[in-house]
PDB file of C-alpha atoms in Angstrom:
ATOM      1  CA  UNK A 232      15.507   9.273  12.199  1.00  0.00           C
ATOM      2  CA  UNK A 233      15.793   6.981   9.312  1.00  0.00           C
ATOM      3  CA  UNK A 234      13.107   4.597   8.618  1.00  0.00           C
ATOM      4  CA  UNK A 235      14.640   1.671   8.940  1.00  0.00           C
ATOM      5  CA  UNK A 236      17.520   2.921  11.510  1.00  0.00           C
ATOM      6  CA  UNK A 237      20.641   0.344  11.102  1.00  0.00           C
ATOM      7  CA  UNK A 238      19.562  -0.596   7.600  1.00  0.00           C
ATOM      8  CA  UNK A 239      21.852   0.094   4.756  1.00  0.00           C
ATOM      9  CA  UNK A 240      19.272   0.766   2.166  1.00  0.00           C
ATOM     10  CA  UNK A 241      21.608  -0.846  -0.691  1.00  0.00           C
ATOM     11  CA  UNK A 242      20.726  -3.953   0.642  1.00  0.00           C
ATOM     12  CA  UNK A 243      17.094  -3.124   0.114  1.00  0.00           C
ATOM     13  CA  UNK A 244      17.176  -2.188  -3.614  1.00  0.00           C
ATOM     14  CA  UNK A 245      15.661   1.122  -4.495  1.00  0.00           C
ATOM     15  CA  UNK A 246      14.196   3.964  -1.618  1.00  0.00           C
ATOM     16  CA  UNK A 247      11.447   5.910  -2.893  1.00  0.00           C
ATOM     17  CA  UNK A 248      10.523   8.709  -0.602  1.00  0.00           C
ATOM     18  CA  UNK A 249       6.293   9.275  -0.551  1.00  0.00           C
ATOM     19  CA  UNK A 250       4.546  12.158   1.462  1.00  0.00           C
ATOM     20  CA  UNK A 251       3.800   9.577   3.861  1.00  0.00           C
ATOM     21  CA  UNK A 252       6.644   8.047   4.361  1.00  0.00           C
ATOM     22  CA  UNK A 253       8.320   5.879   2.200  1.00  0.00           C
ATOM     23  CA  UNK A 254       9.308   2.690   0.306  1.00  0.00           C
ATOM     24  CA  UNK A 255      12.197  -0.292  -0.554  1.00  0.00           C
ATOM     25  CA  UNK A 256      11.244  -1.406  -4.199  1.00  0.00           C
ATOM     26  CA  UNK A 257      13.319  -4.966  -3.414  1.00  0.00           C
ATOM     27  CA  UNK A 258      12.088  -6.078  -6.915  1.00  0.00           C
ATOM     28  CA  UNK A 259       9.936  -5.077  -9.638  1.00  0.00           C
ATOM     29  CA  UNK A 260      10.022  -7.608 -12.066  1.00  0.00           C
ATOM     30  CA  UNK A 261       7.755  -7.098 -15.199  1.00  0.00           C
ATOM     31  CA  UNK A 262       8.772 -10.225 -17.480  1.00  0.00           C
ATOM     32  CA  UNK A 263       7.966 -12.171 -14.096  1.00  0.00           C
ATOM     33  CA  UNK A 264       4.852 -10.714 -13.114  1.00  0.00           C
ATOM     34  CA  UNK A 265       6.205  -9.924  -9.163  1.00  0.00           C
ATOM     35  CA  UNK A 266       6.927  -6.835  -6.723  1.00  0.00           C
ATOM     36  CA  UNK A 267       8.047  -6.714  -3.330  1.00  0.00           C
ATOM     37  CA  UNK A 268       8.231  -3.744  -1.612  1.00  0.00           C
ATOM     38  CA  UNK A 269       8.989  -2.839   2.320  1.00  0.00           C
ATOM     39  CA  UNK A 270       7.027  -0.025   2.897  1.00  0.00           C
ATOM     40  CA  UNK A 271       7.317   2.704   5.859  1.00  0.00           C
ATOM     41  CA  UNK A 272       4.320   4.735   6.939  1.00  0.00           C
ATOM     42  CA  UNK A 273       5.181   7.341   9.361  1.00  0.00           C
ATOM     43  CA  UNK A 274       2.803   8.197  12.615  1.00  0.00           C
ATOM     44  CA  UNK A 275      -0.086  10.221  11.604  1.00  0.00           C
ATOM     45  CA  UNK A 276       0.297   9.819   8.145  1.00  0.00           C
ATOM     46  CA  UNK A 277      -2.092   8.554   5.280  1.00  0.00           C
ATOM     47  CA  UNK A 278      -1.813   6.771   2.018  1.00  0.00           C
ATOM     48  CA  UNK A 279      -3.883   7.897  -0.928  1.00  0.00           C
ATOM     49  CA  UNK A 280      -7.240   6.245  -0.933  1.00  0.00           C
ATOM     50  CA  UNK A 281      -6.573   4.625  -4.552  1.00  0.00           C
ATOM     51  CA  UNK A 282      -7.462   1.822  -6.069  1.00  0.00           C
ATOM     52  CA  UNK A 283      -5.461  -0.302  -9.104  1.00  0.00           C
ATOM     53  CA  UNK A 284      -6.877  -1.736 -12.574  1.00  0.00           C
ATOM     54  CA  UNK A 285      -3.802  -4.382 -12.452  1.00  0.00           C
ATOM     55  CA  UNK A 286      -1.704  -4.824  -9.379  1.00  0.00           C
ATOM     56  CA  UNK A 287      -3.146  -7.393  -6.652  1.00  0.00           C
ATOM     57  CA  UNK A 288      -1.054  -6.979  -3.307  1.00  0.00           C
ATOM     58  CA  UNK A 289      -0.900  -8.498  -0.654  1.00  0.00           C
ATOM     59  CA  UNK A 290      -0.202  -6.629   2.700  1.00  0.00           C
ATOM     60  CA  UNK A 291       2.006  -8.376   5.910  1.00  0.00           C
ATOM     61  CA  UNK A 292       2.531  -6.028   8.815  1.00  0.00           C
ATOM     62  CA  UNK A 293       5.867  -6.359  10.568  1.00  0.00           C
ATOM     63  CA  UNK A 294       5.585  -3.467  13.324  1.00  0.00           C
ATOM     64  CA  UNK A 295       3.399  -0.307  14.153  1.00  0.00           C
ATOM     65  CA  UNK A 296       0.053   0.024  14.684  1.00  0.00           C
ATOM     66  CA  UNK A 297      -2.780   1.744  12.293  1.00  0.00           C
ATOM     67  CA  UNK A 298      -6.130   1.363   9.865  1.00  0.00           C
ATOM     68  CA  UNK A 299      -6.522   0.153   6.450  1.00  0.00           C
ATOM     69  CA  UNK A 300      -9.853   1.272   4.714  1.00  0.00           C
ATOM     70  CA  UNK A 301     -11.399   0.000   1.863  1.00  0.00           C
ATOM     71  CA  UNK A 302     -14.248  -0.591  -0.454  1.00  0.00           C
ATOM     72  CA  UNK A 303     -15.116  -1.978  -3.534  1.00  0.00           C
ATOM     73  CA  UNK A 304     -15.293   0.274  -6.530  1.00  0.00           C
ATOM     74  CA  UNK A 305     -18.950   0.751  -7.404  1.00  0.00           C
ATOM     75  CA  UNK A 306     -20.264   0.773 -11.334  1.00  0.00           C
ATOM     76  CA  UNK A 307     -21.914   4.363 -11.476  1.00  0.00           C
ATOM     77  CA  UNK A 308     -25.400   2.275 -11.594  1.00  0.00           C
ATOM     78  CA  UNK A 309     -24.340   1.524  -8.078  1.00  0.00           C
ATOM     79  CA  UNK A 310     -24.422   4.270  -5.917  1.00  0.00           C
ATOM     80  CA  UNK A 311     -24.253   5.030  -3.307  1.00  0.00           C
ATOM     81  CA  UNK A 312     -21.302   3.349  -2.585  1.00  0.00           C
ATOM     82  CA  UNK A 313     -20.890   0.662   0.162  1.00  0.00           C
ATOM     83  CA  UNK A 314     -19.537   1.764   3.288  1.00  0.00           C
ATOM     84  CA  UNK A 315     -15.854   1.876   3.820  1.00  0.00           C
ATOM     85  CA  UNK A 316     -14.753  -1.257   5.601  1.00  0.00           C
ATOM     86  CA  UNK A 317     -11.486  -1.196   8.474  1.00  0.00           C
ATOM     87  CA  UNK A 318      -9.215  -3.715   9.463  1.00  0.00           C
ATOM     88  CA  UNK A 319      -6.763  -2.827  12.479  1.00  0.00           C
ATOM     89  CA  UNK A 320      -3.329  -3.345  11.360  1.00  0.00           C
ATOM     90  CA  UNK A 321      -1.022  -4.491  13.675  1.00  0.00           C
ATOM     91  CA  UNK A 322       1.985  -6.897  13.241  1.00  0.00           C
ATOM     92  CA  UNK A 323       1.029 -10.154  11.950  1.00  0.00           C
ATOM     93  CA  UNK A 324      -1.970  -8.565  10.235  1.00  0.00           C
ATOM     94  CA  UNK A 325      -1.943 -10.036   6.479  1.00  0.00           C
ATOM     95  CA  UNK A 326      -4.262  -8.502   4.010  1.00  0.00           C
ATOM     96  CA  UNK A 327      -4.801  -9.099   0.158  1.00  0.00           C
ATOM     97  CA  UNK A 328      -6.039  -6.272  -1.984  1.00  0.00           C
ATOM     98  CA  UNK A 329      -7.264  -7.307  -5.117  1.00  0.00           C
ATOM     99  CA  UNK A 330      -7.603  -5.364  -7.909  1.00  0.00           C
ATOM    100  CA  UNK A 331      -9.840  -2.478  -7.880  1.00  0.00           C
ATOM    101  CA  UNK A 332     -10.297  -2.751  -4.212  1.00  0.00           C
ATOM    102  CA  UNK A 333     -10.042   0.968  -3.222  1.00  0.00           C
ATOM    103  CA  UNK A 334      -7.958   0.844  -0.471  1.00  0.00           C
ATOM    104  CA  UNK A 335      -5.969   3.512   2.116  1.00  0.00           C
ATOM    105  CA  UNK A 336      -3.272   2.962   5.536  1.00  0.00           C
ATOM    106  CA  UNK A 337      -3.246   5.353   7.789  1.00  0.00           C
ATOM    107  CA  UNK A 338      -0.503   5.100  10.423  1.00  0.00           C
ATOM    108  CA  UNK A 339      -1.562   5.396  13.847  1.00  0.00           C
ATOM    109  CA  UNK A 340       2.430   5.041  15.105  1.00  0.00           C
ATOM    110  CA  UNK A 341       5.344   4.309  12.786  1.00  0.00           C
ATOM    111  CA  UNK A 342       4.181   1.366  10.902  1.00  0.00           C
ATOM    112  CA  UNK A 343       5.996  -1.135   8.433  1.00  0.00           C
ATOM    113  CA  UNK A 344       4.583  -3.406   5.895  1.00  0.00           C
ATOM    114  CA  UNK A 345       5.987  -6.099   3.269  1.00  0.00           C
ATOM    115  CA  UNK A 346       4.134  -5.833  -0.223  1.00  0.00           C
ATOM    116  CA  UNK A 347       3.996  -8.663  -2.562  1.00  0.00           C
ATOM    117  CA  UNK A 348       2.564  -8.152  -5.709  1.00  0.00           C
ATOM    118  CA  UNK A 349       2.285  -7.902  -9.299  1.00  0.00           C
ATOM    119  CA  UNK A 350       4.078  -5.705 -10.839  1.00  0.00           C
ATOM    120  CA  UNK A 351       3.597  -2.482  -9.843  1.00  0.00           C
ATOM    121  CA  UNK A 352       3.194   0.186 -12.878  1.00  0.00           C
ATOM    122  CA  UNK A 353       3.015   3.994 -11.105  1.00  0.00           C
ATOM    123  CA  UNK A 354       0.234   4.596 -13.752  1.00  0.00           C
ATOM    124  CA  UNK A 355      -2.095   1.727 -12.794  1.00  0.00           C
ATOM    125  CA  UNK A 356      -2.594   3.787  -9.339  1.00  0.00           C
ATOM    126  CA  UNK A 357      -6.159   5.887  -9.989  1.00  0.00           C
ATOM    127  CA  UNK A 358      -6.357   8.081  -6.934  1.00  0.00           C
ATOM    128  CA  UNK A 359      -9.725   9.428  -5.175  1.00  0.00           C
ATOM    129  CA  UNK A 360      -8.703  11.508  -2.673  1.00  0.00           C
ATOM    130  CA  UNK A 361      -4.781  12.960  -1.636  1.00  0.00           C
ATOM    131  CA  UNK A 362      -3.170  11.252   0.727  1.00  0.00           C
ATOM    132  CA  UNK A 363       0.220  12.544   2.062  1.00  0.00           C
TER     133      UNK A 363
END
């Protein structure tokens, strides 16, 4: 089954296929500062946890149901590190990761989100731990 299943993914902009699913880059703009992004997390699967220097996003949940973890990155004079915190996702759910907010979904059934924000540079994504 496609992601999206009676969506032409032209009208979407660009499909990116992840381990965990996949994404609709609608728009990366870099002269104007702005992403959007319809992401598609299948059932069971997890993002990277991962954390950005630049990109602040902010997370709206159309459908599915699942977990987003995160944590605040720690100076290495902090440790141990605070506890990872979870917010349910579910649709409606609207979350804003700043930057260097370590952060992880995991779907608990298919689960869609809209992403708004900066511009999204694949380097500016510093992993911690594989996701799928």
């Amino acid at each position: 089954m496609t992601p999206y299943a009676g969506d032409d993914v032209r009208e979407f902009g660009i499909w990116v296929p992840k381990g965990w699913g996949g994404e609709h880059v609608i728009v990366n703009d870099e002269e104007n500062n702005y992403c959007a992004k319809r992401l598609f997390v299948a059932a069971g699967r997890r993002f990277s946890y991962h954390y950005h220097e630049i990109k602040h996003e902010t997370f709206y949940v159309v459908a599915g149901e699942g977990d987003l973890w995160t944590q605040p990155l720690a100076k290495q004079e902090e440790f141990p590190l605070a506890p990872r915190d979870r917010t349910i996702l579910e649709p409606g759910v609207i979350k804003v990761i700043p930057q260097t907010l370590i952060h992880q979904v995991i779907a608990k059934t298919d689960l869609w989100i809209f992403e708004t924000s900066t511009f999204h540079r694949d380097e500016d994504s510093v992993r911690i731990e594989k996701g799928d």
